mmCIF file of C-alpha atoms in Angstrom:
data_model
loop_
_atom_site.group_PDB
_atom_site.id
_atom_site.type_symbol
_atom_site.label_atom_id
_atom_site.label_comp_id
_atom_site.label_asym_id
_atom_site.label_seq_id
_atom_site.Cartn_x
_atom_site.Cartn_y
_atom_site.Cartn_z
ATOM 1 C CA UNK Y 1 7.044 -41.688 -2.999
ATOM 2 C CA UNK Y 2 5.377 -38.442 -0.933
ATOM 3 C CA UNK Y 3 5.423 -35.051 -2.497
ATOM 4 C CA UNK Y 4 5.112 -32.476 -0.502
ATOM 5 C CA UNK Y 5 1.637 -30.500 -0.990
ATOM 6 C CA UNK Y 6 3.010 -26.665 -0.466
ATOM 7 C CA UNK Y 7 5.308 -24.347 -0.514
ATOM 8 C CA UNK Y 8 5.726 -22.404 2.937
ATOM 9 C CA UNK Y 9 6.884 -19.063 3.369
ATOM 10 C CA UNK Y 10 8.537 -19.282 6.727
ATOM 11 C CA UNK Y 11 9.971 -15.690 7.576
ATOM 12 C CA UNK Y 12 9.448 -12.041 6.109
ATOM 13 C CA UNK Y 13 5.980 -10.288 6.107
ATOM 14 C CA UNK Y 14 2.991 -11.578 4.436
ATOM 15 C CA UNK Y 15 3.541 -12.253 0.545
ATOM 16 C CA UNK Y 16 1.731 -8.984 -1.666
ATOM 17 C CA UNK Y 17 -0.598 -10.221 -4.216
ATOM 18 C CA UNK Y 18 -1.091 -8.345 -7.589
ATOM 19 C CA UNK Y 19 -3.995 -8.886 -9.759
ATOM 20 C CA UNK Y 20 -3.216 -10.661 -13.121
ATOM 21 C CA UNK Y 21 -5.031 -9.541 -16.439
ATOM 22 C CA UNK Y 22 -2.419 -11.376 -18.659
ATOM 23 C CA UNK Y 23 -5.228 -13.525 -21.835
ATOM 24 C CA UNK Y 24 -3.409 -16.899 -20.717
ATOM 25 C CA UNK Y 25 -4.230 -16.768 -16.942
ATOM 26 C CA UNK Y 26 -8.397 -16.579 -17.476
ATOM 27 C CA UNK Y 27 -7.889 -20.691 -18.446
ATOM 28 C CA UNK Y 28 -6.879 -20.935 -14.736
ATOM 29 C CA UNK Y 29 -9.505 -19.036 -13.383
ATOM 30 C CA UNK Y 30 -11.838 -21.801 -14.227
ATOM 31 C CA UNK Y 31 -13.562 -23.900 -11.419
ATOM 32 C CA UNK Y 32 -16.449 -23.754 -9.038
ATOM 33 C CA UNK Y 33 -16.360 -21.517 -7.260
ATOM 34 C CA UNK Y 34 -15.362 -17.659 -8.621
ATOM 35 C CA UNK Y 35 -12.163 -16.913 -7.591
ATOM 36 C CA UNK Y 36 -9.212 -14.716 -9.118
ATOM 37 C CA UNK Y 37 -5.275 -15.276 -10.261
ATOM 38 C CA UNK Y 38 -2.977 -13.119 -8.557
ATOM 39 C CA UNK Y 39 0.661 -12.987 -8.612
ATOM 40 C CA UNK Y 40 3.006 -13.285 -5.983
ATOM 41 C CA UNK Y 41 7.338 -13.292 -5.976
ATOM 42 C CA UNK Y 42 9.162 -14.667 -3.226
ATOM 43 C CA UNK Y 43 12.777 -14.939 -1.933
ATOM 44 C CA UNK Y 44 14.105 -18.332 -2.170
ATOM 45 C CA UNK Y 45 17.580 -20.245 -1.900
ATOM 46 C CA UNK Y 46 16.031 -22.977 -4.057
ATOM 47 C CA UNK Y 47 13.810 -21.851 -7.029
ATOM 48 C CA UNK Y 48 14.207 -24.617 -9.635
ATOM 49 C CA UNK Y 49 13.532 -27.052 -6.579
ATOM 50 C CA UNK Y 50 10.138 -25.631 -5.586
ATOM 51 C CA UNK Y 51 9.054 -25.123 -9.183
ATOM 52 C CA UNK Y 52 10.155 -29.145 -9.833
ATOM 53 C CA UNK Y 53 7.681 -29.944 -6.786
ATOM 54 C CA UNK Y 54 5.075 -27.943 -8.162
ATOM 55 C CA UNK Y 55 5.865 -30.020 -11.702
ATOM 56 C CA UNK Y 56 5.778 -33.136 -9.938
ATOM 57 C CA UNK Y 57 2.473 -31.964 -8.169
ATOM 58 C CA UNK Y 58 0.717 -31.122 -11.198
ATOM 59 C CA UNK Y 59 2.025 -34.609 -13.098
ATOM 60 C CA UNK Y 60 0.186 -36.736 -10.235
ATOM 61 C CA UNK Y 61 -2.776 -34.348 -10.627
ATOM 62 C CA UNK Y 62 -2.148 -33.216 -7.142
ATOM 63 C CA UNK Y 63 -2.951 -29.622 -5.815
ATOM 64 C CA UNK Y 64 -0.146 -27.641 -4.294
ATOM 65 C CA UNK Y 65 -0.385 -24.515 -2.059
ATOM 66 C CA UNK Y 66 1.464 -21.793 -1.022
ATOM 67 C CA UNK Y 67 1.101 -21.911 2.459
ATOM 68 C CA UNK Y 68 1.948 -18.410 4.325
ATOM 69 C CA UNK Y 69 0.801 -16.297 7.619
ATOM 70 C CA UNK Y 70 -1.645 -13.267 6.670
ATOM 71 C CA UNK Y 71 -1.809 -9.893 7.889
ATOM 72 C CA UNK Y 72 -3.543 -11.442 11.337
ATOM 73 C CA UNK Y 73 -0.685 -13.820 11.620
ATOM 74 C CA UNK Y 74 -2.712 -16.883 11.143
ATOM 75 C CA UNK Y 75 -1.492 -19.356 8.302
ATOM 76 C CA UNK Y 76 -3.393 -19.247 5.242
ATOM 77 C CA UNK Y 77 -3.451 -21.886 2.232
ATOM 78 C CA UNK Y 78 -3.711 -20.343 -1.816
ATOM 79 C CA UNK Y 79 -3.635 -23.201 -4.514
ATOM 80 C CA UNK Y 80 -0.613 -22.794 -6.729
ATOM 81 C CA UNK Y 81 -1.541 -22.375 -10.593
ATOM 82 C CA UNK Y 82 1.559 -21.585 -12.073
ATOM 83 C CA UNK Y 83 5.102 -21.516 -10.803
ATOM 84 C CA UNK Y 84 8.426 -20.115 -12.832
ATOM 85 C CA UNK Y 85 11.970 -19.255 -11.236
ATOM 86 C CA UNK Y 86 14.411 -16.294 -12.297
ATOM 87 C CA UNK Y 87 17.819 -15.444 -10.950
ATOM 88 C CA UNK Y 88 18.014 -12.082 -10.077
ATOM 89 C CA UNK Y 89 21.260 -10.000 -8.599
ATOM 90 C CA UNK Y 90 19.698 -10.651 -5.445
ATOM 91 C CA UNK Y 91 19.133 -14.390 -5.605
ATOM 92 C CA UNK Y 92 16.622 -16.744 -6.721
ATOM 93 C CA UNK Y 93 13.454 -15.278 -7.294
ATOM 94 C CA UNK Y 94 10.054 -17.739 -7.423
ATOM 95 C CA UNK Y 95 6.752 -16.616 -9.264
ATOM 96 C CA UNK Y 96 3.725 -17.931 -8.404
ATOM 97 C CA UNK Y 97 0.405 -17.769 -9.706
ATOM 98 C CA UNK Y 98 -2.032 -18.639 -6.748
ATOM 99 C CA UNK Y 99 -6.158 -18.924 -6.885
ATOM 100 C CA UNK Y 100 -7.311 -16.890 -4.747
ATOM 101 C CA UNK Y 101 -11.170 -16.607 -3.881
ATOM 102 C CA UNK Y 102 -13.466 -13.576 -2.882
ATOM 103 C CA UNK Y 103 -12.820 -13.553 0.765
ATOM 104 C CA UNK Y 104 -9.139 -13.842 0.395
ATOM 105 C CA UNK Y 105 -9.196 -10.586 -1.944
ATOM 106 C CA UNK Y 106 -8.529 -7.735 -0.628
ATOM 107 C CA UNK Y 107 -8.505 -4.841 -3.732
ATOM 108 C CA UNK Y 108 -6.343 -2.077 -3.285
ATOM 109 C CA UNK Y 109 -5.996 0.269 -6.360
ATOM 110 C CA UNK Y 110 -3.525 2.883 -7.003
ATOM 111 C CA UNK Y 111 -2.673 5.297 -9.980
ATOM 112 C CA UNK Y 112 0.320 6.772 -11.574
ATOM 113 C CA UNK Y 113 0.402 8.722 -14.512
ATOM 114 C CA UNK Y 114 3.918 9.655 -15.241
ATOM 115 C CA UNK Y 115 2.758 12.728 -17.314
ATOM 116 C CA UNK Y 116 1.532 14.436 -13.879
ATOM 117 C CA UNK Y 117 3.635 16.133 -12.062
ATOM 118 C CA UNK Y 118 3.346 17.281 -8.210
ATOM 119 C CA UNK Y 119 3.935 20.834 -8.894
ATOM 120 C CA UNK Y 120 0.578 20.577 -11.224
ATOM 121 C CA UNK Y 121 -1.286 20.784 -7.816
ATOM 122 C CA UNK Y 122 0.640 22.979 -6.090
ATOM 123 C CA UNK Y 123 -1.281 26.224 -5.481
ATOM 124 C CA UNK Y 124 0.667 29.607 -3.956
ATOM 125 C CA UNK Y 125 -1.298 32.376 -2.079
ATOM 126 C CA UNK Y 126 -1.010 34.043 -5.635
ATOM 127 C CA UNK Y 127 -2.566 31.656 -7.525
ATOM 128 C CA UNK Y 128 -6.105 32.250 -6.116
ATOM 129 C CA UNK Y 129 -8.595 30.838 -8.415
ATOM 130 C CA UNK Y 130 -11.870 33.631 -8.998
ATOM 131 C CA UNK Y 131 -13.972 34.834 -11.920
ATOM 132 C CA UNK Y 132 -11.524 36.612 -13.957
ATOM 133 C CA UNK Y 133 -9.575 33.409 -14.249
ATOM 134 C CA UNK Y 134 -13.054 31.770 -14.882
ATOM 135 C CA UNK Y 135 -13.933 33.687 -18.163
ATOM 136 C CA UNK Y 136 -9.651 33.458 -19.357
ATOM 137 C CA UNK Y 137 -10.753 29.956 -20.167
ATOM 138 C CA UNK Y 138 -13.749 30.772 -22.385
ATOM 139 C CA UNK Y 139 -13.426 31.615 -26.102
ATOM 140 C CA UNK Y 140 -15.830 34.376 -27.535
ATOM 141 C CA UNK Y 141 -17.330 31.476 -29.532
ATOM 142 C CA UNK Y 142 -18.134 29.962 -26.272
ATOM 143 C CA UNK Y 143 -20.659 32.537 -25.485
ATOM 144 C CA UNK Y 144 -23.330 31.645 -27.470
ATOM 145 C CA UNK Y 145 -24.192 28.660 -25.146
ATOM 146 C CA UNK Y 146 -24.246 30.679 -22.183
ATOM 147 C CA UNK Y 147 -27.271 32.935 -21.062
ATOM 148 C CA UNK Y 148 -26.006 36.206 -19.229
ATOM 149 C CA UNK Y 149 -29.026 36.793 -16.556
ATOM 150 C CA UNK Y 150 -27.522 40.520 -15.806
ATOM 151 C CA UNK Y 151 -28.878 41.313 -19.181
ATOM 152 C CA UNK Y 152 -32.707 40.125 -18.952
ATOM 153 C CA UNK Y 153 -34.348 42.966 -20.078
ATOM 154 C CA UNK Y 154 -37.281 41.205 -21.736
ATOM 155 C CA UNK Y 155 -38.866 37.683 -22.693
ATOM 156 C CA UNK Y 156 -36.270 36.090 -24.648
ATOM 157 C CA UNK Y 157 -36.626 32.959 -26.915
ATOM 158 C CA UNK Y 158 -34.026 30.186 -26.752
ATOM 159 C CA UNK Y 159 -33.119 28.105 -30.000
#
């Protein structure tokens, strides 16, 4: 009996890759050479078929890769570390944890803070930041740690 060593992605664009902090992935991460987790979800007709070859795979002690064409549109391999199906409303749904080393990473970070809003940043003509607006955000307790140099009549001693 054969079983088949990957899982190709045949059509769409390149898979996205998310970085994986979940405590059970670090066991995977283990190996020599450094290399990180990321997740991956893909489009399938045949989820619990894939994840049974990974099974089957991991039961012989056999590697298994996803097998897919990068950004440059020339086929890359990722080992497969973990593989679970859902059904979704659109379909089966495959997850899969691949290893992916250094030069395969490519970080891109974004933030969202749902607190911040757009119109925080949004300045009119009127809004003109200057002095006055400066000193509305000090309290008169404030002053004490600030040294006004328009009034230097004389040595002064700091404490």
């Amino acid at each position: 009996m054969e079983i088949e060593d990957k899982i190709t992605i045949i059509e769409g664009p390149p898979p996205t890759f998310e970085a994986v902090s979940d405590g059970w992935v670090l066991g995977l991460t283990e190996g020599p050479t450094l290399s990180e987790i990321a997740l991956t979800r893909v489009r399938t007709f045949n989820g619990p078929a894939l994840v049974e070859r990974c099974h089957r795979a991991w039961r012989h002690q056999q590697p298994i890769y996803l097998e897919f064409r990068a950004q440059d549109g020339l086929p890359q391999q990722a080992p497969i570390v973990a593989a679970r199906h859902l059904q979704t409303d659109d379909g089966d749904m495959l997850l899969l944890w691949v290893r992916l080393t250094s030069e395969d990473v490519e970080l891109e970070l974004t933030y969202t803070d749902d607190e911040l809003d757009d119109d925080d940043f949004d300045m009119d003509d009127d809004d003109d930041f200057d002095d006055d607006d400066f000193e509305d955000f000090l309290d008169d307790d404030d002053d004490d740690d600030f040294i006004d140099f328009d009034d230097l009549s004389g040595p002064r001693s700091l404490s």
